[in-house]
Phi, psi and omega in degrees: 000001184294329187288355178291349179265012185293320185307148188300146183288122184282348187301320188257352193293329182298315180297316183289322178292321178299317179298315180296320179294321180297315178295321180295322179296320180298317178294321181296320181293315180298320177297321182296310182291332177293318181291326184272358180058043180242147178293133181292133180294143181260351181290126179251165184292316189228145175289147181205171175291149182297332180253033185299332183271358186260340182278180179287344179246111175283168178230175177266012184294340182274007177273121182288157179292161182293134179214170184289348181274356183285154180285176186302324183297317181287333178282344189293303184232341176053066179270045176225184180056232183291343181258014183291344176296341180288339183295303177295331179294323179301313179294321180295324178294324175300315181289336171296320175296321176298322179299311180294319179297322178296322180292316186278321188293323181299313180290322178295320181292322178290337182265318186252354177110151182292317187294314182298314180294322179303307185284328178295317181285331173296322176296318178299313181298314183294313184293316183285335172292323176296322177296329180299330180302330184258021179297137181254355180205164178295323180296316179297318179299315181294321179297317178290323179296325176299315180291323177300320178299321177300315182287323185297310182287329182296314181286332177294311182295316181298317180292322179297312181292321179300313178294323179298323184275336182277320190276157176288170187299314183294317179287327181299322179296317178296316182296313189283331182256338186231312186301303180299312189288326179298315179291329173298316180292325178298315176299322178297319180290328179293329184306302180295331178294316178291317182295332180295325182265339180244099185273340178283123188292329179292316178296320179299314181296322178295318179296323180285342185270322187304324178299344179298333180285347176288350180288337191303313180297341182292344178302325182271358181250332184262123180275168172284158181291120177298326179296318179293317178301319180293321180293339178266005181079010181267069188294318182299318180293322178297318178295321180298320178298315182290324177294321178294319177295321178296320180297318180292332180266004179071030180247140178272118181276147177293159181299318179238122185263318187242041185299310181291324180291322181299323182287332186255351189286327188296313179297323183293324185254026182288339179246147177275154181249150178217186186295337179294336179292344179287348178230019186288318181247163182298320182294308183290332178293315178298317179298315182295318182293314181293318177297320179300317179296316180297317180297317181298313182294319177299319181295320177301310182296314185294309186284327177295318177293324178292316181288339184280354183298329180287348179263355181280157179292150179096192181289126180294328179292318178293318179297320178295319179295318178295319178299326177283319183294329181293342180287334181296307175295332178295315179292324177295317178295321179297321178296315180296317178296315184292334181281325188240350187241143176306149188299316183296322178291324176302310184292318180299313184295317182288322179292318178295321177301310181297319183288317185293316182293329176292324177292331181287342184300324182293343180266359180280131177303149186299329183283343183270070182295319182298322179292322178298315180294321179298316179295322178296318178292327176292322174296321176296324177301310181295316181294320179295316178299318179296322179296320178295320182290320185293328176299308182292322180296317178298318179296328180282333184285326187260152181283168182302321184292344182232001191299309182292322177297319181292313178297320177295320180292318177295320176296322177297316179298322181294338181291340171298322176290319180290329176294323180280340186304315179301330181279336170296318177295322181296331178298338179297342177289337180265320177208116189292343179267345184300315178300320181291322179295315180294312181296318180296317180294314181295319182294318178295321178297318180294329176296317177293324180295328182294342179293341181276350181283155178293156178267136181238005185299125178077006181258150178289159177294133178290144180261327180232170179300326180297334183274354183295150174290151186260137176269162179056074188303329183288350177241026187300312185297315181298315181293320182295318179298317179296319181296318181295319181295317181293320180294320180296319178295319181294320180293323178294323177292324182278344184290000000 
């Protein structure tokens, strides 16, 4: 099921398509005035440094003002000049949809199942992206983009948790840190390659959307999570899934698989769980808050660096491809770290790497553009590896009854960072080092914060809140007693 993540990542395409359209408009205007034998206007949209195109940070100053000579694309929505503020807002609105999708999908998946939510939200993403092709205004495009964001993150989180719960521990590590993400990166690399040959954004969007219909046959190939079925008391269905897997693997399953669990599962699962359980006890509340902060900071760094590729010197398509290609070794390194190194050390090392190299960019001489880009890509390497690790680490920290809700809630929190990411890039217009200083400082801080999280290396996945690892070891007894009392009261109310 890993290949379902192949379609190109929609997160960055607006920025790259906008950049391509802006360059195309400039060529169209020059061509227009050349054909009409008229002097090309020198008035530009925004004031800029005279050498704005020579530094490591490009600007939009080379975009000409709107005129009657522009082609249909530039006349369509005019996201330049006085309306250039709409560009970061468009991306932020997409992430607002991701924020809402993260909030809703986790609870829906924990209540109705991983598989149903996975395919329903894949359908939402595919259909509404197809509707975007026929957008007649910027407002319509943004409204549809908001819904696409809801579907995009929902199916990603549901598929991630589904694979985590189905696979064995050794395969689960490969799947969660490398399998999913490698195919994600492949789709990311395909994006600039396709965009280089297809400059019309509607055609590009249509080409990126059509592979979504290939998901339909997967409904009959992907099973529901046995762990989720078991947590809902549907023991027979969970056994059926495992028997089918045993048959396909040539293994003989025992006559009764969950006999002891079946007898004990009903009292434990007599009450339903929701997002409020993530802050119900002191232990789980501390874990949720710290994870939320790490997720927000990681999201700022990852998406700001991804969106910033169009501002780097050189070909934006090549820069985008390099930014995507660097994720492949990053995910591979994350898998190796996650396989052999304790979780907190994995997260600390990658976050510090990403943060420190971004802070070093401000000390690079202005003429060494290649070194600046190299450091930025190295920072992207560290942040990407950390993002891969935090997904798997979060899934290991929370129990089955809350896992999808927790991953969805953390993903929802991170969208606050992704909503702010376009404006971090926008700060580069005032000081080109300011985005790197902010991102580097925050990323290094989140690395130190991760040391306070519990360690899960080599431990089985928790099934209930009671099985979760405890934070703040020196207060373990006090926290455990409070947690047990609250859980007992909640179970009595739900019984």
